[in-house]
Amino acid sequence: MEKHIFNAEKKYKEGLEALKTGLFKWNKDYASAAMAFDDAVKLYKLAKDSQGAVKTYYKLIECNDKLNDHWSLAKNHENIILLAMEDPTLKISDKQILDLTEKAALYFKGANSSNNYFLLAQKVCKYFEKKGDFENAIALYEQAFIEMEDEKAAYMRMDMVNTYLSALITVGRYGDAAEFLGKEINARKADASHKGTNHLLCMTVIVLHLLNGDSRTAETKLHNYATDIHGFVHSRELEV
């Protein structure tokens, strides 16, 4: 362990040296610094030194920004977030985690890797839910859904739909949950492969409106789905 920390500090200092300028070195060597910092962060993590790893990731961000390396920038931000969620002794605030997540989204998008952002967003949402902070979880889910529409990544939506709805229901936002599910149904209506799923979603929308105390809208939705959704009127979901 001590050997890893010793070698990590050595590599970290090499990175700092590469960023120095002087009489015979006019420019900072960001590429060499990034390689040294990358070695250092691996050693810090082997030594389970989260503080050392985080300080090094921030130096990597400085270097990779100058190198215009969007993929590395995204991963640097992601790794800080993951460490922050795992190690509360780092004292990285929830606001900082959200800010880092927002920046990671931009860099993943710049690297044409938005799917990696969606996976990260799921982890961060679950982190907030575990803490009971459904407000931040819901806000992040909604931002991720917007990004999915921009990237035409609707096929990934189902991975997040259930947990998002669970969060809305937990805080009693039945109307918002029903509205969201209604949009999902409309998006899938023409896809025969979603027939059974649509029937279940339709019944869920109706129940959510009832839970929200809106029996009139629930009855309207029942009639609309009976007319518009193929097979719904004879479905097992409606029978149950």
PDB file of C-alpha atoms in Angstrom:
ATOM      1  CA  MET A   1       0.000   0.000   0.000  1.00  0.00           C
ATOM      2  CA  GLU A   2       2.709   2.468   0.981  1.00  0.00           C
ATOM      3  CA  LYS A   3       4.665   1.539  -2.134  1.00  0.00           C
ATOM      4  CA  HIS A   4       1.661   2.367  -4.326  1.00  0.00           C
ATOM      5  CA  ILE A   5       1.247   5.748  -2.628  1.00  0.00           C
ATOM      6  CA  PHE A   6       4.963   6.495  -2.971  1.00  0.00           C
ATOM      7  CA  ASN A   7       4.883   5.660  -6.695  1.00  0.00           C
ATOM      8  CA  ALA A   8       1.621   7.570  -7.157  1.00  0.00           C
ATOM      9  CA  GLU A   9       3.132  10.715  -5.626  1.00  0.00           C
ATOM     10  CA  LYS A  10       6.193  10.268  -7.816  1.00  0.00           C
ATOM     11  CA  LYS A  11       4.072  10.097 -10.976  1.00  0.00           C
ATOM     12  CA  TYR A  12       1.938  12.998  -9.790  1.00  0.00           C
ATOM     13  CA  LYS A  13       5.063  15.142  -9.386  1.00  0.00           C
ATOM     14  CA  GLU A  14       6.196  14.094 -12.875  1.00  0.00           C
ATOM     15  CA  GLY A  15       2.893  15.406 -14.192  1.00  0.00           C
ATOM     16  CA  LEU A  16       3.343  18.706 -12.371  1.00  0.00           C
ATOM     17  CA  GLU A  17       6.875  19.001 -13.771  1.00  0.00           C
ATOM     18  CA  ALA A  18       5.573  18.526 -17.301  1.00  0.00           C
ATOM     19  CA  LEU A  19       3.249  21.494 -16.765  1.00  0.00           C
ATOM     20  CA  LYS A  20       6.044  23.829 -15.706  1.00  0.00           C
ATOM     21  CA  THR A  21       7.620  26.356 -18.044  1.00  0.00           C
ATOM     22  CA  GLY A  22      10.999  28.045 -17.846  1.00  0.00           C
ATOM     23  CA  LEU A  23      13.823  29.713 -19.690  1.00  0.00           C
ATOM     24  CA  PHE A  24      14.321  26.793 -22.072  1.00  0.00           C
ATOM     25  CA  LYS A  25      10.777  25.410 -21.948  1.00  0.00           C
ATOM     26  CA  TRP A  26       8.182  27.873 -23.084  1.00  0.00           C
ATOM     27  CA  ASN A  27       5.174  25.563 -23.416  1.00  0.00           C
ATOM     28  CA  LYS A  28       3.479  23.194 -21.013  1.00  0.00           C
ATOM     29  CA  ASP A  29       3.633  19.550 -22.104  1.00  0.00           C
ATOM     30  CA  TYR A  30       0.011  18.552 -21.555  1.00  0.00           C
ATOM     31  CA  ALA A  31       0.355  15.182 -23.317  1.00  0.00           C
ATOM     32  CA  SER A  32       3.243  14.037 -21.107  1.00  0.00           C
ATOM     33  CA  ALA A  33       1.510  15.412 -18.022  1.00  0.00           C
ATOM     34  CA  ALA A  34      -1.688  13.525 -18.870  1.00  0.00           C
ATOM     35  CA  MET A  35       0.245  10.245 -19.184  1.00  0.00           C
ATOM     36  CA  ALA A  36       1.953  10.790 -15.833  1.00  0.00           C
ATOM     37  CA  PHE A  37      -1.305  11.755 -14.112  1.00  0.00           C
ATOM     38  CA  ASP A  38      -3.030   8.732 -15.632  1.00  0.00           C
ATOM     39  CA  ASP A  39      -0.366   6.462 -14.134  1.00  0.00           C
ATOM     40  CA  ALA A  40      -0.657   8.281 -10.815  1.00  0.00           C
ATOM     41  CA  VAL A  41      -4.431   7.899 -10.573  1.00  0.00           C
ATOM     42  CA  LYS A  42      -4.217   4.152 -11.172  1.00  0.00           C
ATOM     43  CA  LEU A  43      -1.695   3.833  -8.342  1.00  0.00           C
ATOM     44  CA  TYR A  44      -3.793   5.995  -6.003  1.00  0.00           C
ATOM     45  CA  LYS A  45      -6.782   3.745  -6.670  1.00  0.00           C
ATOM     46  CA  LEU A  46      -4.708   0.635  -6.026  1.00  0.00           C
ATOM     47  CA  ALA A  47      -3.740   2.193  -2.705  1.00  0.00           C
ATOM     48  CA  LYS A  48      -7.445   3.019  -2.069  1.00  0.00           C
ATOM     49  CA  ASP A  49      -6.478   6.681  -1.713  1.00  0.00           C
ATOM     50  CA  SER A  50      -9.623   8.428  -2.968  1.00  0.00           C
ATOM     51  CA  GLN A  51      -8.355  11.907  -2.104  1.00  0.00           C
ATOM     52  CA  GLY A  52      -5.224  11.363  -4.182  1.00  0.00           C
ATOM     53  CA  ALA A  53      -7.245   9.936  -7.065  1.00  0.00           C
ATOM     54  CA  VAL A  54      -9.675  12.870  -7.120  1.00  0.00           C
ATOM     55  CA  LYS A  55      -6.954  15.553  -7.040  1.00  0.00           C
ATOM     56  CA  THR A  56      -5.269  13.737  -9.943  1.00  0.00           C
ATOM     57  CA  TYR A  57      -8.496  13.468 -11.955  1.00  0.00           C
ATOM     58  CA  TYR A  58      -8.849  17.242 -11.688  1.00  0.00           C
ATOM     59  CA  LYS A  59      -5.315  17.638 -13.079  1.00  0.00           C
ATOM     60  CA  LEU A  60      -6.244  15.242 -15.874  1.00  0.00           C
ATOM     61  CA  ILE A  61      -9.276  17.398 -16.650  1.00  0.00           C
ATOM     62  CA  GLU A  62      -6.963  20.410 -16.982  1.00  0.00           C
ATOM     63  CA  CYS A  63      -4.707  18.499 -19.383  1.00  0.00           C
ATOM     64  CA  ASN A  64      -7.406  16.800 -21.447  1.00  0.00           C
ATOM     65  CA  ASP A  65      -9.238  20.100 -21.852  1.00  0.00           C
ATOM     66  CA  LYS A  66      -6.130  21.558 -23.477  1.00  0.00           C
ATOM     67  CA  LEU A  67      -5.747  18.398 -25.586  1.00  0.00           C
ATOM     68  CA  ASN A  68      -9.434  18.643 -26.625  1.00  0.00           C
ATOM     69  CA  ASP A  69      -9.946  15.001 -25.659  1.00  0.00           C
ATOM     70  CA  HIS A  70     -13.693  14.815 -25.031  1.00  0.00           C
ATOM     71  CA  TRP A  71     -13.773  11.098 -24.274  1.00  0.00           C
ATOM     72  CA  SER A  72     -11.091  11.370 -21.593  1.00  0.00           C
ATOM     73  CA  LEU A  73     -12.755  14.471 -20.158  1.00  0.00           C
ATOM     74  CA  ALA A  74     -16.050  12.598 -19.884  1.00  0.00           C
ATOM     75  CA  LYS A  75     -14.383   9.635 -18.171  1.00  0.00           C
ATOM     76  CA  ASN A  76     -12.445  11.928 -15.800  1.00  0.00           C
ATOM     77  CA  HIS A  77     -15.687  13.554 -14.664  1.00  0.00           C
ATOM     78  CA  GLU A  78     -17.433  10.177 -14.430  1.00  0.00           C
ATOM     79  CA  ASN A  79     -14.686   8.728 -12.256  1.00  0.00           C
ATOM     80  CA  ILE A  80     -14.837  11.649  -9.831  1.00  0.00           C
ATOM     81  CA  ILE A  81     -18.611  11.142  -9.573  1.00  0.00           C
ATOM     82  CA  LEU A  82     -18.246   7.417  -8.910  1.00  0.00           C
ATOM     83  CA  LEU A  83     -15.633   8.024  -6.218  1.00  0.00           C
ATOM     84  CA  ALA A  84     -17.803  10.735  -4.635  1.00  0.00           C
ATOM     85  CA  MET A  85     -20.789   8.381  -4.438  1.00  0.00           C
ATOM     86  CA  GLU A  86     -18.683   5.556  -2.989  1.00  0.00           C
ATOM     87  CA  ASP A  87     -16.630   7.550  -0.487  1.00  0.00           C
ATOM     88  CA  PRO A  88     -18.477  10.142   1.659  1.00  0.00           C
ATOM     89  CA  THR A  89     -15.185  11.175   3.298  1.00  0.00           C
ATOM     90  CA  LEU A  90     -14.372  13.061   0.086  1.00  0.00           C
ATOM     91  CA  LYS A  91     -17.115  15.525   1.077  1.00  0.00           C
ATOM     92  CA  ILE A  92     -18.074  16.238  -2.518  1.00  0.00           C
ATOM     93  CA  SER A  93     -21.505  17.858  -2.294  1.00  0.00           C
ATOM     94  CA  ASP A  94     -24.613  16.690  -4.132  1.00  0.00           C
ATOM     95  CA  LYS A  95     -24.571  19.952  -6.072  1.00  0.00           C
ATOM     96  CA  GLN A  96     -21.021  19.199  -7.208  1.00  0.00           C
ATOM     97  CA  ILE A  97     -22.097  15.697  -8.252  1.00  0.00           C
ATOM     98  CA  LEU A  98     -24.924  17.173 -10.346  1.00  0.00           C
ATOM     99  CA  ASP A  99     -22.583  19.745 -11.904  1.00  0.00           C
ATOM    100  CA  LEU A 100     -20.031  17.037 -12.723  1.00  0.00           C
ATOM    101  CA  THR A 101     -22.792  14.876 -14.234  1.00  0.00           C
ATOM    102  CA  GLU A 102     -23.944  17.756 -16.435  1.00  0.00           C
ATOM    103  CA  LYS A 103     -20.396  18.304 -17.687  1.00  0.00           C
ATOM    104  CA  ALA A 104     -19.900  14.574 -18.273  1.00  0.00           C
ATOM    105  CA  ALA A 105     -23.062  14.595 -20.419  1.00  0.00           C
ATOM    106  CA  LEU A 106     -21.628  17.339 -22.632  1.00  0.00           C
ATOM    107  CA  TYR A 107     -18.295  15.579 -23.065  1.00  0.00           C
ATOM    108  CA  PHE A 108     -19.857  12.166 -23.729  1.00  0.00           C
ATOM    109  CA  LYS A 109     -22.055  13.820 -26.343  1.00  0.00           C
ATOM    110  CA  GLY A 110     -18.988  15.504 -27.882  1.00  0.00           C
ATOM    111  CA  ALA A 111     -17.325  12.085 -28.048  1.00  0.00           C
ATOM    112  CA  ASN A 112     -20.437  10.552 -29.699  1.00  0.00           C
ATOM    113  CA  SER A 113     -20.914   8.335 -26.640  1.00  0.00           C
ATOM    114  CA  SER A 114     -24.208   9.517 -25.168  1.00  0.00           C
ATOM    115  CA  ASN A 115     -25.087   5.946 -24.189  1.00  0.00           C
ATOM    116  CA  ASN A 116     -22.312   6.145 -21.598  1.00  0.00           C
ATOM    117  CA  TYR A 117     -23.963   9.255 -20.175  1.00  0.00           C
ATOM    118  CA  PHE A 118     -27.300   7.456 -19.869  1.00  0.00           C
ATOM    119  CA  LEU A 119     -25.634   4.648 -17.923  1.00  0.00           C
ATOM    120  CA  LEU A 120     -23.951   7.201 -15.645  1.00  0.00           C
ATOM    121  CA  ALA A 121     -27.210   9.116 -15.177  1.00  0.00           C
ATOM    122  CA  GLN A 122     -28.912   5.909 -14.007  1.00  0.00           C
ATOM    123  CA  LYS A 123     -26.214   5.360 -11.376  1.00  0.00           C
ATOM    124  CA  VAL A 124     -26.471   8.933 -10.123  1.00  0.00           C
ATOM    125  CA  CYS A 125     -30.280   8.776 -10.009  1.00  0.00           C
ATOM    126  CA  LYS A 126     -30.137   5.585  -7.955  1.00  0.00           C
ATOM    127  CA  TYR A 127     -27.603   7.241  -5.650  1.00  0.00           C
ATOM    128  CA  PHE A 128     -30.015  10.118  -4.951  1.00  0.00           C
ATOM    129  CA  GLU A 129     -32.963   7.751  -4.530  1.00  0.00           C
ATOM    130  CA  LYS A 130     -31.033   5.715  -1.972  1.00  0.00           C
ATOM    131  CA  LYS A 131     -30.475   8.944  -0.020  1.00  0.00           C
ATOM    132  CA  GLY A 132     -34.176   9.750  -0.245  1.00  0.00           C
ATOM    133  CA  ASP A 133     -33.477  12.751  -2.484  1.00  0.00           C
ATOM    134  CA  PHE A 134     -36.169  12.068  -5.067  1.00  0.00           C
ATOM    135  CA  GLU A 135     -36.265  15.694  -6.230  1.00  0.00           C
ATOM    136  CA  ASN A 136     -32.750  15.541  -7.666  1.00  0.00           C
ATOM    137  CA  ALA A 137     -33.288  11.999  -8.959  1.00  0.00           C
ATOM    138  CA  ILE A 138     -36.447  12.994 -10.837  1.00  0.00           C
ATOM    139  CA  ALA A 139     -34.824  16.123 -12.300  1.00  0.00           C
ATOM    140  CA  LEU A 140     -31.894  14.065 -13.588  1.00  0.00           C
ATOM    141  CA  TYR A 141     -34.188  11.385 -15.043  1.00  0.00           C
ATOM    142  CA  GLU A 142     -36.089  14.071 -16.926  1.00  0.00           C
ATOM    143  CA  GLN A 143     -32.891  15.607 -18.300  1.00  0.00           C
ATOM    144  CA  ALA A 144     -31.729  12.164 -19.429  1.00  0.00           C
ATOM    145  CA  PHE A 145     -35.019  11.578 -21.262  1.00  0.00           C
ATOM    146  CA  ILE A 146     -34.554  14.878 -23.102  1.00  0.00           C
ATOM    147  CA  GLU A 147     -31.046  13.822 -24.133  1.00  0.00           C
ATOM    148  CA  MET A 148     -32.411  10.467 -25.312  1.00  0.00           C
ATOM    149  CA  GLU A 149     -34.829  12.233 -27.631  1.00  0.00           C
ATOM    150  CA  ASP A 150     -32.026  14.352 -29.046  1.00  0.00           C
ATOM    151  CA  GLU A 151     -29.858  11.281 -29.625  1.00  0.00           C
ATOM    152  CA  LYS A 152     -32.740   9.111 -30.896  1.00  0.00           C
ATOM    153  CA  ALA A 153     -31.913   6.551 -28.213  1.00  0.00           C
ATOM    154  CA  ALA A 154     -35.510   5.627 -27.418  1.00  0.00           C
ATOM    155  CA  TYR A 155     -34.539   1.952 -27.257  1.00  0.00           C
ATOM    156  CA  MET A 156     -32.768   2.690 -23.955  1.00  0.00           C
ATOM    157  CA  ARG A 157     -35.759   4.361 -22.380  1.00  0.00           C
ATOM    158  CA  MET A 158     -37.240   1.258 -20.775  1.00  0.00           C
ATOM    159  CA  ASP A 159     -34.112   0.859 -18.643  1.00  0.00           C
ATOM    160  CA  MET A 160     -35.027   4.109 -16.928  1.00  0.00           C
ATOM    161  CA  VAL A 161     -38.809   4.314 -17.259  1.00  0.00           C
ATOM    162  CA  ASN A 162     -39.659   1.976 -14.373  1.00  0.00           C
ATOM    163  CA  THR A 163     -37.303   3.595 -11.855  1.00  0.00           C
ATOM    164  CA  TYR A 164     -38.405   7.097 -12.923  1.00  0.00           C
ATOM    165  CA  LEU A 165     -42.067   6.187 -12.449  1.00  0.00           C
ATOM    166  CA  SER A 166     -41.285   4.604  -9.096  1.00  0.00           C
ATOM    167  CA  ALA A 167     -39.672   7.866  -7.977  1.00  0.00           C
ATOM    168  CA  LEU A 168     -42.683   9.923  -9.104  1.00  0.00           C
ATOM    169  CA  ILE A 169     -45.108   7.579  -7.335  1.00  0.00           C
ATOM    170  CA  THR A 170     -43.019   7.582  -4.160  1.00  0.00           C
ATOM    171  CA  VAL A 171     -43.413  11.364  -3.850  1.00  0.00           C
ATOM    172  CA  GLY A 172     -47.116  11.227  -4.783  1.00  0.00           C
ATOM    173  CA  ARG A 173     -46.803  12.772  -8.238  1.00  0.00           C
ATOM    174  CA  TYR A 174     -49.427  10.456  -9.737  1.00  0.00           C
ATOM    175  CA  GLY A 175     -50.590  12.971 -12.324  1.00  0.00           C
ATOM    176  CA  ASP A 176     -47.057  13.495 -13.664  1.00  0.00           C
ATOM    177  CA  ALA A 177     -46.516   9.729 -13.777  1.00  0.00           C
ATOM    178  CA  ALA A 178     -49.750   9.272 -15.733  1.00  0.00           C
ATOM    179  CA  GLU A 179     -48.831  12.030 -18.195  1.00  0.00           C
ATOM    180  CA  PHE A 180     -45.401  10.528 -18.785  1.00  0.00           C
ATOM    181  CA  LEU A 181     -46.838   7.041 -19.357  1.00  0.00           C
ATOM    182  CA  GLY A 182     -49.396   8.489 -21.765  1.00  0.00           C
ATOM    183  CA  LYS A 183     -46.571   9.832 -23.914  1.00  0.00           C
ATOM    184  CA  GLU A 184     -44.840   6.436 -23.797  1.00  0.00           C
ATOM    185  CA  ILE A 185     -48.043   4.754 -24.994  1.00  0.00           C
ATOM    186  CA  ASN A 186     -48.419   7.177 -27.899  1.00  0.00           C
ATOM    187  CA  ALA A 187     -44.814   6.585 -28.915  1.00  0.00           C
ATOM    188  CA  ARG A 188     -45.305   2.805 -28.952  1.00  0.00           C
ATOM    189  CA  LYS A 189     -48.846   2.650 -30.318  1.00  0.00           C
ATOM    190  CA  ALA A 190     -47.791   1.759 -33.865  1.00  0.00           C
ATOM    191  CA  ASP A 191     -45.306  -0.908 -32.760  1.00  0.00           C
ATOM    192  CA  ALA A 192     -46.976  -4.334 -32.628  1.00  0.00           C
ATOM    193  CA  SER A 193     -44.095  -5.754 -30.599  1.00  0.00           C
ATOM    194  CA  HIS A 194     -45.219  -3.572 -27.673  1.00  0.00           C
ATOM    195  CA  LYS A 195     -48.861  -4.743 -27.746  1.00  0.00           C
ATOM    196  CA  GLY A 196     -48.865  -6.516 -24.384  1.00  0.00           C
ATOM    197  CA  THR A 197     -46.727  -3.832 -22.785  1.00  0.00           C
ATOM    198  CA  ASN A 198     -49.096  -1.125 -24.040  1.00  0.00           C
ATOM    199  CA  HIS A 199     -52.115  -2.830 -22.464  1.00  0.00           C
ATOM    200  CA  LEU A 200     -50.373  -2.909 -19.077  1.00  0.00           C
ATOM    201  CA  LEU A 201     -49.267   0.717 -19.429  1.00  0.00           C
ATOM    202  CA  CYS A 202     -52.817   1.765 -20.323  1.00  0.00           C
ATOM    203  CA  MET A 203     -54.208   0.190 -17.172  1.00  0.00           C
ATOM    204  CA  THR A 204     -51.421   1.784 -15.147  1.00  0.00           C
ATOM    205  CA  VAL A 205     -52.349   5.231 -16.501  1.00  0.00           C
ATOM    206  CA  ILE A 206     -55.966   4.686 -15.527  1.00  0.00           C
ATOM    207  CA  VAL A 207     -55.043   3.561 -12.009  1.00  0.00           C
ATOM    208  CA  LEU A 208     -52.669   6.522 -11.575  1.00  0.00           C
ATOM    209  CA  HIS A 209     -55.443   8.965 -12.448  1.00  0.00           C
ATOM    210  CA  LEU A 210     -57.673   7.248  -9.879  1.00  0.00           C
ATOM    211  CA  LEU A 211     -54.931   7.521  -7.258  1.00  0.00           C
ATOM    212  CA  ASN A 212     -54.675  11.199  -8.167  1.00  0.00           C
ATOM    213  CA  GLY A 213     -58.379  11.596  -7.365  1.00  0.00           C
ATOM    214  CA  ASP A 214     -59.289  12.257 -11.004  1.00  0.00           C
ATOM    215  CA  SER A 215     -61.944   9.657 -11.842  1.00  0.00           C
ATOM    216  CA  ARG A 216     -63.259  11.685 -14.783  1.00  0.00           C
ATOM    217  CA  THR A 217     -59.903  11.599 -16.589  1.00  0.00           C
ATOM    218  CA  ALA A 218     -59.533   7.906 -15.693  1.00  0.00           C
ATOM    219  CA  GLU A 219     -62.895   7.150 -17.356  1.00  0.00           C
ATOM    220  CA  THR A 220     -61.961   9.229 -20.414  1.00  0.00           C
ATOM    221  CA  LYS A 221     -58.662   7.372 -20.761  1.00  0.00           C
ATOM    222  CA  LEU A 222     -60.475   4.038 -20.466  1.00  0.00           C
ATOM    223  CA  HIS A 223     -62.773   4.925 -23.388  1.00  0.00           C
ATOM    224  CA  ASN A 224     -59.903   6.353 -25.459  1.00  0.00           C
ATOM    225  CA  TYR A 225     -57.697   3.301 -25.019  1.00  0.00           C
ATOM    226  CA  ALA A 226     -60.606   0.968 -25.795  1.00  0.00           C
ATOM    227  CA  THR A 227     -60.969   2.799 -29.099  1.00  0.00           C
ATOM    228  CA  ASP A 228     -57.344   3.547 -30.008  1.00  0.00           C
ATOM    229  CA  ILE A 229     -55.252   0.676 -28.629  1.00  0.00           C
ATOM    230  CA  HIS A 230     -55.579  -2.540 -30.599  1.00  0.00           C
ATOM    231  CA  GLY A 231     -56.880  -5.420 -28.489  1.00  0.00           C
ATOM    232  CA  PHE A 232     -57.122  -3.424 -25.269  1.00  0.00           C
ATOM    233  CA  VAL A 233     -60.867  -3.907 -24.808  1.00  0.00           C
ATOM    234  CA  HIS A 234     -60.369  -7.700 -24.801  1.00  0.00           C
ATOM    235  CA  SER A 235     -57.036  -7.709 -22.976  1.00  0.00           C
ATOM    236  CA  ARG A 236     -56.293  -9.700 -19.834  1.00  0.00           C
ATOM    237  CA  GLU A 237     -55.078  -6.461 -18.209  1.00  0.00           C
ATOM    238  CA  LEU A 238     -58.509  -4.841 -18.556  1.00  0.00           C
ATOM    239  CA  GLU A 239     -60.250  -8.020 -17.414  1.00  0.00           C
ATOM    240  CA  VAL A 240     -58.135  -8.176 -14.262  1.00  0.00           C
TER     241      VAL A 240
END
